[in-house]
Amino acid sequence: MEMQGDISSTQTFARLILVPVLGLMFLVSLVAWLIAPPVLSRLYMYLCLALAIGAIVFQFIYHASGPRTTNWFSVDIIFMLAFFTVHFVYPLFWAVGLAPSSYEIWINEAVVCRATMMSVCGFLAFALGFNVLADRYSHVQWPVLMDNITLQRWRTLGKVFLVIGVLVAGIYILLLGELLTIGVYQSTPGEYREHVIKMLLVTLMRIAFVLLTVAAAMLTGKWKIGWLSKIAILMLLAWILILGDRSLAFGLAAILVAAYSEYAKRISFKKLVLFIAAGFFLAGVVRVARYSPERTVSSFVKTAQEKSEEITWDTGLMNFAGSVRTVYAAVDIVPQQHDYFYGRLEISGLAGIIPFSRRLLPKKIEYTTSASYLTWVMHAGDFSSGVGTTIIADTYMDFGLIGVVAVMFGVGLLSKHIQQKARATCSLTWAVAHACLIASLALIPRYSMTYLVRDVLWPVLLILLASKILSLGRVPNLPAEMSIEQVTPS
């Protein structure tokens, strides 16, 4: 018998208002995009910001209309805040006079209004896609009786994945040697072999974090994963931060928080604000300290102390917000200087979903990703450092505004579907997919869409494989042949 949802009548009514309002705002953004002025207009930017901020405010009100214990570390809230930071914080600071008008950021002032409104269109398309599907579950629906024996085996498997991950990290350190600690931050040190090992390490960590957290929460209602596991996790995250890889460290931490908030203790609005503020402050510290001459603890701390005056309340925030220049560059270049790529910029990323398949690609590809093309253009062929990309810049360069709207709407639909499946089934497969999705969407505004597929698909496939090999059930319902005594919590 299908379980009934736990959505209140108040929240159901709120959604019936929210969806039409978002739809109207989306239509306004499309019309505004068509008439965007070819000059940098403060009034027009106010319109862009009003639509974007309005979408967030309405989404927050909708969440507040739910149960008092609602989880604010939700996939929609996290993505919308991350997206706003990357695409709208700099225009907001400029509009209110906190940030100067800078050619380095605007690239070409003639395209800024049009590019910003395009980001608004994508933003509203996501919100519309997420909310057009009805909510049925605000929390995970626990089985009446749970198979604790299977859950204990999954928790043990999570510890095994963590141990293997630590061993893989050791191999990674040995292979890179001094390359890992000497010199300033590098996003991808080493050659192809080291890159493969790093991806294996990241996937193992994602799986271990979710399995440990979810299984422990189902068994005890708390984050009881053992002190050794906690110490290993904290040391791994600290090591990654000292190396300077903020995205990886924050992504893994987000997986932990996502799993904990869904299955152990829900994150309140106040705690969400504290997490975000602490995260941006730490991001600012790491940004400054990662340019130390050596990537060691002592050098990291020394550099942070010597350059402490550069660490302000908005250091990390504005660093992430600076990625918006890639959107302006993309709109300035395509299609005026280069035709739309029609998916060619996604080939390398999609090939990377299947391990080692990139070697099957032609040796000479003009540009493998939007980030590489934008770096070539914006740095005049100098690839010593990259400019990155954003989800809007990446999608626009391939498919234009129509692609941006379609992709963002699809991401919204996918996010709601995975969230509701995870909460309805209490399945470990969907739990992994949901936690990894939240972490990926927290970062993907500064990446291409293909990262989302890989970050979620690989851990899910690994769970399915482990379940098949070890004959472990992924839904912790108590089988009929088991006795009630076997469900006593550990």
Short mmCIF file of C-alpha atoms in Angstrom, two decimals:
data_model
loop_
_atom_site.label_atom_id
_atom_site.label_comp_id
_atom_site.label_asym_id
_atom_site.label_seq_id
_atom_site.Cartn_x
_atom_site.Cartn_y
_atom_site.Cartn_z
CA MET A 1 0.00 0.00 0.00
CA GLU A 2 1.42 3.41 -1.01
CA MET A 3 2.32 5.66 1.89
CA GLN A 4 0.53 8.99 2.25
CA GLY A 5 2.53 12.18 2.00
CA ASP A 6 3.26 14.44 4.97
CA ILE A 7 2.81 17.80 3.22
CA SER A 8 0.45 20.14 5.09
CA SER A 9 -2.56 21.78 3.47
CA THR A 10 -0.90 25.17 4.06
CA GLN A 11 2.16 24.16 2.02
CA THR A 12 -0.02 22.67 -0.71
CA PHE A 13 -1.93 25.96 -0.98
CA ALA A 14 1.35 27.91 -0.98
CA ARG A 15 2.62 25.87 -3.93
CA LEU A 16 -0.57 26.57 -5.91
CA ILE A 17 0.29 30.26 -5.58
CA LEU A 18 4.05 29.85 -6.03
CA VAL A 19 4.01 28.08 -9.40
CA PRO A 20 1.86 30.67 -11.27
CA VAL A 21 3.88 33.52 -9.74
CA LEU A 22 7.14 31.94 -10.86
CA GLY A 23 5.66 31.32 -14.30
CA LEU A 24 4.68 34.99 -14.61
CA MET A 25 8.12 36.11 -13.45
CA PHE A 26 9.71 33.78 -16.01
CA LEU A 27 7.62 35.30 -18.83
CA VAL A 28 8.64 38.79 -17.66
CA SER A 29 12.30 37.77 -17.74
CA LEU A 30 11.98 36.46 -21.31
CA VAL A 31 10.38 39.69 -22.52
CA ALA A 32 12.98 41.74 -20.65
CA TRP A 33 15.76 39.70 -22.26
CA LEU A 34 14.39 40.54 -25.72
CA ILE A 35 14.55 44.28 -25.00
CA ALA A 36 17.79 44.32 -23.00
CA PRO A 37 19.65 47.63 -23.54
CA PRO A 38 23.09 47.53 -25.23
CA VAL A 39 24.56 49.65 -22.41
CA LEU A 40 25.23 49.05 -18.74
CA SER A 41 21.98 50.24 -17.13
CA ARG A 42 21.58 50.43 -13.37
CA LEU A 43 17.78 50.52 -13.68
CA TYR A 44 17.76 47.37 -15.82
CA MET A 45 20.09 45.63 -13.38
CA TYR A 46 17.63 46.49 -10.60
CA LEU A 47 14.97 44.63 -12.60
CA CYS A 48 17.26 41.60 -12.98
CA LEU A 49 18.02 41.58 -9.27
CA ALA A 50 14.38 42.09 -8.28
CA LEU A 51 13.37 38.99 -10.26
CA ALA A 52 16.25 36.88 -8.90
CA ILE A 53 15.83 37.98 -5.28
CA GLY A 54 12.06 37.59 -5.60
CA ALA A 55 12.47 33.95 -6.67
CA ILE A 56 14.63 33.20 -3.62
CA VAL A 57 12.27 35.01 -1.24
CA PHE A 58 9.25 33.11 -2.59
CA GLN A 59 11.13 29.81 -2.29
CA PHE A 60 12.04 30.62 1.31
CA ILE A 61 8.44 31.54 2.11
CA TYR A 62 7.29 28.26 0.58
CA HIS A 63 9.72 26.32 2.81
CA ALA A 64 8.59 28.29 5.85
CA SER A 65 4.99 27.28 5.11
CA GLY A 66 5.91 23.65 5.76
CA PRO A 67 6.45 21.87 9.09
CA ARG A 68 8.44 23.75 11.74
CA THR A 69 11.06 21.00 11.61
CA THR A 70 11.60 21.35 7.85
CA ASN A 71 15.14 20.73 6.61
CA TRP A 72 16.57 23.98 5.25
CA PHE A 73 19.61 22.22 3.79
CA SER A 74 17.39 21.36 0.85
CA VAL A 75 18.51 20.78 -2.73
CA ASP A 76 16.53 23.75 -4.08
CA ILE A 77 17.65 26.20 -1.39
CA ILE A 78 21.32 25.20 -1.64
CA PHE A 79 21.38 25.41 -5.44
CA MET A 80 19.53 28.72 -5.62
CA LEU A 81 21.84 30.34 -3.05
CA ALA A 82 24.94 29.03 -4.83
CA PHE A 83 23.62 30.14 -8.22
CA PHE A 84 22.77 33.59 -6.88
CA THR A 85 26.25 33.95 -5.40
CA VAL A 86 27.97 33.15 -8.69
CA HIS A 87 25.69 35.01 -11.10
CA PHE A 88 24.14 37.91 -9.19
CA VAL A 89 26.27 38.96 -6.21
CA TYR A 90 28.67 41.10 -8.26
CA PRO A 91 25.82 42.87 -10.12
CA LEU A 92 24.11 43.39 -6.75
CA PHE A 93 27.22 44.87 -5.13
CA TRP A 94 27.75 47.10 -8.16
CA ALA A 95 24.13 48.25 -8.17
CA VAL A 96 24.30 49.32 -4.50
CA GLY A 97 27.76 50.85 -4.83
CA LEU A 98 29.82 48.26 -2.94
CA ALA A 99 31.77 47.11 -6.01
CA PRO A 100 33.22 49.33 -8.75
CA SER A 101 32.43 49.04 -12.45
CA SER A 102 35.38 47.05 -13.77
CA TYR A 103 36.18 46.13 -17.35
CA GLU A 104 37.89 42.98 -16.04
CA ILE A 105 34.53 41.81 -14.73
CA TRP A 106 32.16 43.21 -17.34
CA ILE A 107 34.34 42.15 -20.33
CA ASN A 108 32.05 44.20 -22.59
CA GLU A 109 29.50 46.52 -21.00
CA ALA A 110 27.25 46.21 -24.05
CA VAL A 111 26.37 42.60 -23.19
CA VAL A 112 26.09 42.81 -19.39
CA CYS A 113 22.33 43.52 -19.19
CA ARG A 114 21.45 40.85 -21.74
CA ALA A 115 23.74 38.27 -20.10
CA THR A 116 22.43 39.01 -16.61
CA MET A 117 18.80 38.68 -17.69
CA MET A 118 19.66 35.39 -19.41
CA SER A 119 20.95 34.14 -16.05
CA VAL A 120 17.66 35.27 -14.50
CA CYS A 121 15.74 33.28 -17.14
CA GLY A 122 17.74 30.16 -16.25
CA PHE A 123 17.32 30.81 -12.52
CA LEU A 124 13.55 31.10 -12.80
CA ALA A 125 13.41 28.08 -15.12
CA PHE A 126 15.05 25.98 -12.40
CA ALA A 127 12.66 27.28 -9.73
CA LEU A 128 9.69 26.60 -11.99
CA GLY A 129 10.93 23.10 -12.88
CA PHE A 130 11.49 22.23 -9.23
CA ASN A 131 8.12 23.47 -8.03
CA VAL A 132 5.95 22.32 -10.91
CA LEU A 133 6.18 18.77 -9.54
CA ALA A 134 4.08 18.39 -6.42
CA ASP A 135 5.72 17.80 -3.05
CA ARG A 136 4.45 14.76 -1.19
CA TYR A 137 7.13 14.29 1.45
CA SER A 138 8.86 16.94 3.53
CA HIS A 139 10.88 14.32 5.45
CA VAL A 140 12.20 10.80 4.97
CA GLN A 141 9.43 8.24 5.47
CA TRP A 142 10.80 5.64 7.89
CA PRO A 143 9.69 2.00 7.64
CA VAL A 144 7.70 0.74 10.64
CA LEU A 145 10.32 -2.01 11.13
CA MET A 146 13.86 -1.87 9.80
CA ASP A 147 16.33 -4.60 8.95
CA ASN A 148 19.11 -3.55 11.32
CA ILE A 149 21.36 -6.47 10.38
CA THR A 150 21.53 -5.23 6.80
CA LEU A 151 22.01 -1.65 7.97
CA GLN A 152 24.91 -2.71 10.17
CA ARG A 153 26.51 -4.41 7.16
CA TRP A 154 26.06 -1.23 5.10
CA ARG A 155 27.67 0.84 7.88
CA THR A 156 30.58 -1.60 7.96
CA LEU A 157 30.87 -1.35 4.19
CA GLY A 158 30.98 2.44 4.55
CA LYS A 159 33.95 2.07 6.89
CA VAL A 160 35.61 -0.28 4.40
CA PHE A 161 35.18 2.32 1.65
CA LEU A 162 36.66 4.93 4.00
CA VAL A 163 39.71 2.76 4.75
CA ILE A 164 40.22 2.06 1.05
CA GLY A 165 39.91 5.77 0.40
CA VAL A 166 42.61 6.54 2.96
CA LEU A 167 44.87 3.95 1.31
CA VAL A 168 44.18 5.46 -2.13
CA ALA A 169 45.02 8.90 -0.70
CA GLY A 170 48.34 7.46 0.50
CA ILE A 171 49.08 6.10 -2.98
CA TYR A 172 48.15 9.48 -4.48
CA ILE A 173 50.59 11.25 -2.14
CA LEU A 174 53.41 8.80 -2.92
CA LEU A 175 52.94 9.12 -6.69
CA LEU A 176 52.90 12.92 -6.69
CA GLY A 177 55.69 13.33 -4.14
CA GLU A 178 57.03 16.89 -3.95
CA LEU A 179 54.72 17.96 -6.76
CA LEU A 180 51.88 17.82 -4.24
CA THR A 181 53.49 20.05 -1.61
CA ILE A 182 55.99 22.32 -3.41
CA GLY A 183 54.72 25.44 -5.14
CA VAL A 184 51.38 27.21 -5.12
CA TYR A 185 47.98 25.59 -5.59
CA GLN A 186 47.35 23.47 -8.67
CA SER A 187 43.89 22.10 -9.39
CA THR A 188 45.13 19.01 -11.26
CA PRO A 189 48.77 18.18 -10.45
CA GLY A 190 50.35 15.15 -12.06
CA GLU A 191 49.56 13.25 -15.22
CA TYR A 192 46.64 11.09 -16.41
CA ARG A 193 47.37 8.31 -13.93
CA GLU A 194 47.27 10.67 -10.96
CA HIS A 195 44.02 12.23 -12.22
CA VAL A 196 42.37 8.80 -12.39
CA ILE A 197 43.49 7.99 -8.84
CA LYS A 198 42.15 11.31 -7.59
CA MET A 199 38.75 10.63 -9.17
CA LEU A 200 38.70 7.18 -7.56
CA LEU A 201 39.54 8.75 -4.19
CA VAL A 202 36.75 11.32 -4.51
CA THR A 203 34.17 8.68 -5.48
CA LEU A 204 35.17 6.43 -2.57
CA MET A 205 34.89 9.36 -0.16
CA ARG A 206 31.43 10.28 -1.43
CA ILE A 207 30.20 6.71 -0.99
CA ALA A 208 31.82 6.30 2.45
CA PHE A 209 30.44 9.58 3.80
CA VAL A 210 26.86 8.85 2.75
CA LEU A 211 26.83 5.17 3.76
CA LEU A 212 28.30 5.86 7.19
CA THR A 213 26.01 8.78 7.90
CA VAL A 214 22.75 7.31 6.57
CA ALA A 215 23.22 3.82 8.02
CA ALA A 216 24.26 5.22 11.42
CA ALA A 217 21.29 7.61 11.46
CA MET A 218 18.84 4.82 10.59
CA LEU A 219 20.27 2.63 13.35
CA THR A 220 20.70 5.17 16.13
CA GLY A 221 19.16 8.48 15.03
CA LYS A 222 22.60 10.09 15.47
CA TRP A 223 25.93 10.42 13.66
CA LYS A 224 27.46 7.41 15.44
CA ILE A 225 30.10 6.31 12.94
CA GLY A 226 32.97 5.79 15.40
CA TRP A 227 35.73 8.14 16.55
CA LEU A 228 38.32 6.72 14.17
CA SER A 229 36.02 7.34 11.21
CA LYS A 230 35.31 10.90 12.38
CA ILE A 231 39.01 11.64 12.83
CA ALA A 232 39.83 10.17 9.40
CA ILE A 233 37.11 12.30 7.75
CA LEU A 234 38.20 15.51 9.46
CA MET A 235 41.86 14.89 8.59
CA LEU A 236 41.01 14.20 4.95
CA LEU A 237 38.96 17.39 4.68
CA ALA A 238 41.67 19.44 6.41
CA TRP A 239 44.35 17.95 4.13
CA ILE A 240 42.33 18.86 1.03
CA LEU A 241 41.86 22.42 2.29
CA ILE A 242 45.58 22.83 2.97
CA LEU A 243 46.29 21.66 -0.57
CA GLY A 244 44.01 24.51 -1.64
CA ASP A 245 41.17 22.57 -3.30
CA ARG A 246 38.18 24.37 -1.83
CA SER A 247 35.60 22.92 -4.20
CA LEU A 248 36.51 19.32 -3.38
CA ALA A 249 36.62 19.94 0.39
CA PHE A 250 33.34 21.84 0.44
CA GLY A 251 31.69 19.30 -1.86
CA LEU A 252 32.58 16.41 0.44
CA ALA A 253 31.53 18.39 3.51
CA ALA A 254 28.23 19.20 1.81
CA ILE A 255 27.59 15.49 1.28
CA LEU A 256 28.05 14.89 5.00
CA VAL A 257 25.73 17.73 5.96
CA ALA A 258 23.14 16.71 3.36
CA ALA A 259 23.01 13.12 4.58
CA TYR A 260 23.02 14.19 8.23
CA SER A 261 20.26 16.76 7.75
CA GLU A 262 17.98 14.33 5.90
CA TYR A 263 18.44 11.27 8.12
CA ALA A 264 19.77 12.38 11.53
CA LYS A 265 18.84 15.95 12.47
CA ARG A 266 17.29 18.57 10.23
CA ILE A 267 19.15 21.83 9.65
CA SER A 268 17.25 24.88 10.87
CA PHE A 269 17.26 28.22 9.07
CA LYS A 270 19.61 29.74 11.67
CA LYS A 271 22.09 26.89 11.28
CA LEU A 272 21.92 27.20 7.49
CA VAL A 273 22.88 30.88 7.75
CA LEU A 274 25.76 30.02 10.11
CA PHE A 275 27.02 27.26 7.81
CA ILE A 276 27.00 29.57 4.80
CA ALA A 277 28.71 32.43 6.63
CA ALA A 278 31.39 30.11 8.04
CA GLY A 279 31.85 28.50 4.63
CA PHE A 280 32.47 31.80 2.85
CA PHE A 281 34.87 32.95 5.57
CA LEU A 282 36.83 29.70 5.35
CA ALA A 283 36.83 29.99 1.55
CA GLY A 284 38.39 33.44 1.88
CA VAL A 285 41.07 32.14 4.24
CA VAL A 286 41.93 29.24 1.92
CA ARG A 287 41.97 31.49 -1.14
CA VAL A 288 44.63 33.68 0.44
CA ALA A 289 46.61 30.90 2.13
CA ARG A 290 46.67 28.50 -0.84
CA TYR A 291 49.16 30.75 -2.61
CA SER A 292 51.78 29.93 0.01
CA PRO A 293 55.13 28.74 -1.42
CA GLU A 294 54.58 25.28 0.02
CA ARG A 295 51.35 23.36 0.58
CA THR A 296 52.12 22.33 4.12
CA VAL A 297 50.40 23.14 7.42
CA SER A 298 53.12 25.53 8.60
CA SER A 299 53.33 27.36 5.26
CA PHE A 300 49.55 27.52 4.99
CA VAL A 301 49.16 29.05 8.46
CA LYS A 302 52.09 31.43 7.98
CA THR A 303 50.74 32.78 4.69
CA ALA A 304 47.27 33.22 6.19
CA GLN A 305 48.78 35.22 9.08
CA GLU A 306 51.00 37.36 6.85
CA LYS A 307 48.11 38.24 4.53
CA SER A 308 45.39 38.44 7.15
CA GLU A 309 44.51 41.98 6.01
CA GLU A 310 43.32 40.47 2.70
CA ILE A 311 40.82 38.26 4.53
CA THR A 312 37.64 40.31 4.92
CA TRP A 313 34.00 39.32 5.32
CA ASP A 314 33.50 39.31 1.54
CA THR A 315 36.81 37.78 0.35
CA GLY A 316 35.43 34.33 -0.33
CA LEU A 317 32.06 35.66 -1.47
CA MET A 318 33.48 38.00 -4.12
CA ASN A 319 35.97 35.39 -5.28
CA PHE A 320 33.13 33.04 -6.18
CA ALA A 321 31.07 35.92 -7.54
CA GLY A 322 33.89 36.83 -9.94
CA SER A 323 33.06 33.74 -12.01
CA VAL A 324 30.23 35.75 -13.56
CA ARG A 325 32.72 37.32 -15.96
CA THR A 326 32.73 34.06 -17.92
CA VAL A 327 29.01 34.58 -18.61
CA TYR A 328 29.69 38.06 -19.98
CA ALA A 329 32.59 36.73 -22.07
CA ALA A 330 30.44 33.90 -23.44
CA VAL A 331 27.66 36.29 -24.52
CA ASP A 332 30.23 38.68 -25.99
CA ILE A 333 31.82 35.92 -28.07
CA VAL A 334 28.88 33.72 -29.09
CA PRO A 335 27.44 34.03 -31.69
CA GLN A 336 29.10 37.31 -32.76
CA GLN A 337 32.65 35.92 -33.00
CA HIS A 338 31.99 32.18 -32.91
CA ASP A 339 28.88 30.19 -33.76
CA TYR A 340 27.15 28.09 -31.10
CA PHE A 341 29.06 24.87 -30.41
CA TYR A 342 25.92 22.69 -30.46
CA GLY A 343 27.13 20.22 -27.85
CA ARG A 344 30.78 19.93 -28.88
CA LEU A 345 31.91 21.46 -25.59
CA GLU A 346 30.19 18.65 -23.68
CA ILE A 347 31.84 15.74 -25.50
CA SER A 348 34.87 15.54 -23.24
CA GLY A 349 32.80 15.83 -20.07
CA LEU A 350 30.28 13.22 -21.20
CA ALA A 351 33.10 10.87 -22.24
CA GLY A 352 34.56 11.24 -18.76
CA ILE A 353 31.44 9.67 -17.29
CA ILE A 354 32.75 6.32 -18.54
CA PRO A 355 36.22 5.79 -17.00
CA PHE A 356 39.12 5.91 -19.48
CA SER A 357 36.81 6.60 -22.44
CA ARG A 358 38.37 10.02 -23.11
CA ARG A 359 41.32 8.21 -24.65
CA LEU A 360 39.00 7.06 -27.43
CA LEU A 361 38.30 10.64 -28.48
CA PRO A 362 40.13 12.13 -31.48
CA LYS A 363 43.57 13.42 -30.55
CA LYS A 364 42.90 16.87 -31.95
CA ILE A 365 39.76 18.58 -30.71
CA GLU A 366 39.51 22.34 -31.15
CA TYR A 367 38.27 23.05 -27.63
CA THR A 368 37.32 20.33 -25.20
CA THR A 369 35.30 22.41 -22.70
CA SER A 370 33.79 25.85 -22.33
CA ALA A 371 36.38 26.56 -19.62
CA SER A 372 39.27 25.84 -22.00
CA TYR A 373 37.78 27.97 -24.77
CA LEU A 374 37.03 30.88 -22.44
CA THR A 375 40.54 30.66 -20.97
CA TRP A 376 42.02 30.77 -24.48
CA VAL A 377 40.01 33.88 -25.34
CA MET A 378 40.17 35.77 -22.05
CA HIS A 379 43.85 35.01 -21.35
CA ALA A 380 44.95 35.39 -24.98
CA GLY A 381 46.11 31.80 -25.30
CA ASP A 382 47.83 31.62 -21.89
CA PHE A 383 46.74 28.41 -20.15
CA SER A 384 48.96 28.80 -17.07
CA SER A 385 45.78 29.59 -15.13
CA GLY A 386 42.15 29.03 -16.06
CA VAL A 387 39.13 31.34 -15.89
CA GLY A 388 36.68 28.50 -15.29
CA THR A 389 33.08 28.62 -16.44
CA THR A 390 29.55 28.63 -15.04
CA ILE A 391 26.53 26.47 -15.72
CA ILE A 392 24.96 29.36 -17.66
CA ALA A 393 28.06 30.22 -19.70
CA ASP A 394 28.66 26.56 -20.50
CA THR A 395 25.11 25.84 -21.64
CA TYR A 396 24.74 29.12 -23.54
CA MET A 397 27.88 28.56 -25.61
CA ASP A 398 26.48 25.26 -26.84
CA PHE A 399 22.75 25.93 -27.20
CA GLY A 400 21.97 29.61 -26.57
CA LEU A 401 19.12 30.94 -24.44
CA ILE A 402 16.76 28.10 -25.40
CA GLY A 403 19.33 25.60 -24.15
CA VAL A 404 19.81 27.53 -20.90
CA VAL A 405 16.08 27.53 -20.17
CA ALA A 406 15.59 23.87 -21.15
CA VAL A 407 18.59 22.60 -19.17
CA MET A 408 17.81 24.61 -16.04
CA PHE A 409 14.15 23.55 -16.13
CA GLY A 410 15.31 19.93 -16.49
CA VAL A 411 17.68 20.25 -13.54
CA GLY A 412 14.79 21.53 -11.44
CA LEU A 413 12.60 18.58 -12.42
CA LEU A 414 15.41 16.10 -11.77
CA SER A 415 16.18 17.61 -8.37
CA LYS A 416 12.58 17.37 -7.17
CA HIS A 417 12.23 13.80 -8.51
CA ILE A 418 15.38 12.56 -6.74
CA GLN A 419 14.48 14.38 -3.52
CA GLN A 420 10.99 12.92 -3.37
CA LYS A 421 12.12 9.39 -4.30
CA ALA A 422 14.78 9.49 -1.57
CA ARG A 423 12.28 10.62 1.03
CA ALA A 424 9.53 8.23 -0.06
CA THR A 425 11.47 4.98 -0.41
CA CYS A 426 14.10 5.30 2.37
CA SER A 427 16.39 3.53 -0.09
CA LEU A 428 20.17 3.70 0.24
CA THR A 429 20.44 4.04 -3.53
CA TRP A 430 18.27 7.13 -3.57
CA ALA A 431 19.91 8.40 -0.36
CA VAL A 432 23.30 8.36 -2.10
CA ALA A 433 21.84 10.00 -5.20
CA HIS A 434 20.12 12.70 -3.12
CA ALA A 435 23.12 13.57 -0.93
CA CYS A 436 25.49 13.63 -3.90
CA LEU A 437 23.00 15.74 -5.87
CA ILE A 438 22.83 18.38 -3.13
CA ALA A 439 26.62 18.55 -2.91
CA SER A 440 26.99 18.71 -6.69
CA LEU A 441 24.37 21.45 -7.09
CA ALA A 442 26.12 23.46 -4.37
CA LEU A 443 29.18 23.64 -6.67
CA ILE A 444 27.84 23.26 -10.20
CA PRO A 445 27.01 26.97 -10.74
CA ARG A 446 30.78 27.34 -11.31
CA TYR A 447 31.10 24.23 -13.49
CA SER A 448 29.60 22.60 -16.56
CA MET A 449 26.47 20.45 -16.55
CA THR A 450 28.37 17.19 -17.14
CA TYR A 451 29.84 17.37 -13.62
CA LEU A 452 26.36 16.78 -12.25
CA VAL A 453 25.98 13.48 -14.12
CA ARG A 454 29.36 12.14 -13.07
CA ASP A 455 29.17 13.26 -9.44
CA VAL A 456 25.82 11.53 -8.94
CA LEU A 457 26.03 8.59 -11.34
CA TRP A 458 29.35 7.09 -10.24
CA PRO A 459 28.46 6.73 -6.52
CA VAL A 460 25.03 5.30 -7.39
CA LEU A 461 26.53 2.73 -9.76
CA LEU A 462 29.06 1.74 -7.10
CA ILE A 463 26.24 1.23 -4.58
CA LEU A 464 24.33 -0.94 -7.05
CA LEU A 465 27.45 -2.99 -7.76
CA ALA A 466 28.23 -3.48 -4.05
CA SER A 467 24.64 -4.47 -3.37
CA LYS A 468 24.73 -7.05 -6.14
CA ILE A 469 28.08 -8.57 -5.17
CA LEU A 470 27.36 -8.71 -1.43
CA SER A 471 23.64 -9.54 -1.76
CA LEU A 472 22.67 -6.54 0.37
CA GLY A 473 19.19 -5.05 0.24
CA ARG A 474 19.16 -1.32 -0.44
CA VAL A 475 15.77 -0.64 1.22
CA PRO A 476 15.91 -1.35 4.98
CA ASN A 477 12.41 -2.80 5.29
CA LEU A 478 12.21 -5.82 7.54
CA PRO A 479 11.66 -8.95 5.41
CA ALA A 480 8.63 -11.02 6.40
CA GLU A 481 10.70 -14.04 7.38
CA MET A 482 12.74 -12.08 9.95
CA SER A 483 11.63 -11.81 13.58
CA ILE A 484 10.86 -8.58 15.35
CA GLU A 485 13.74 -9.17 17.77
CA GLN A 486 16.13 -8.52 14.89
CA VAL A 487 15.06 -4.89 14.57
CA THR A 488 16.30 -3.81 18.00
CA PRO A 489 18.50 -0.71 17.50
CA SER A 490 22.23 -1.21 18.00
#
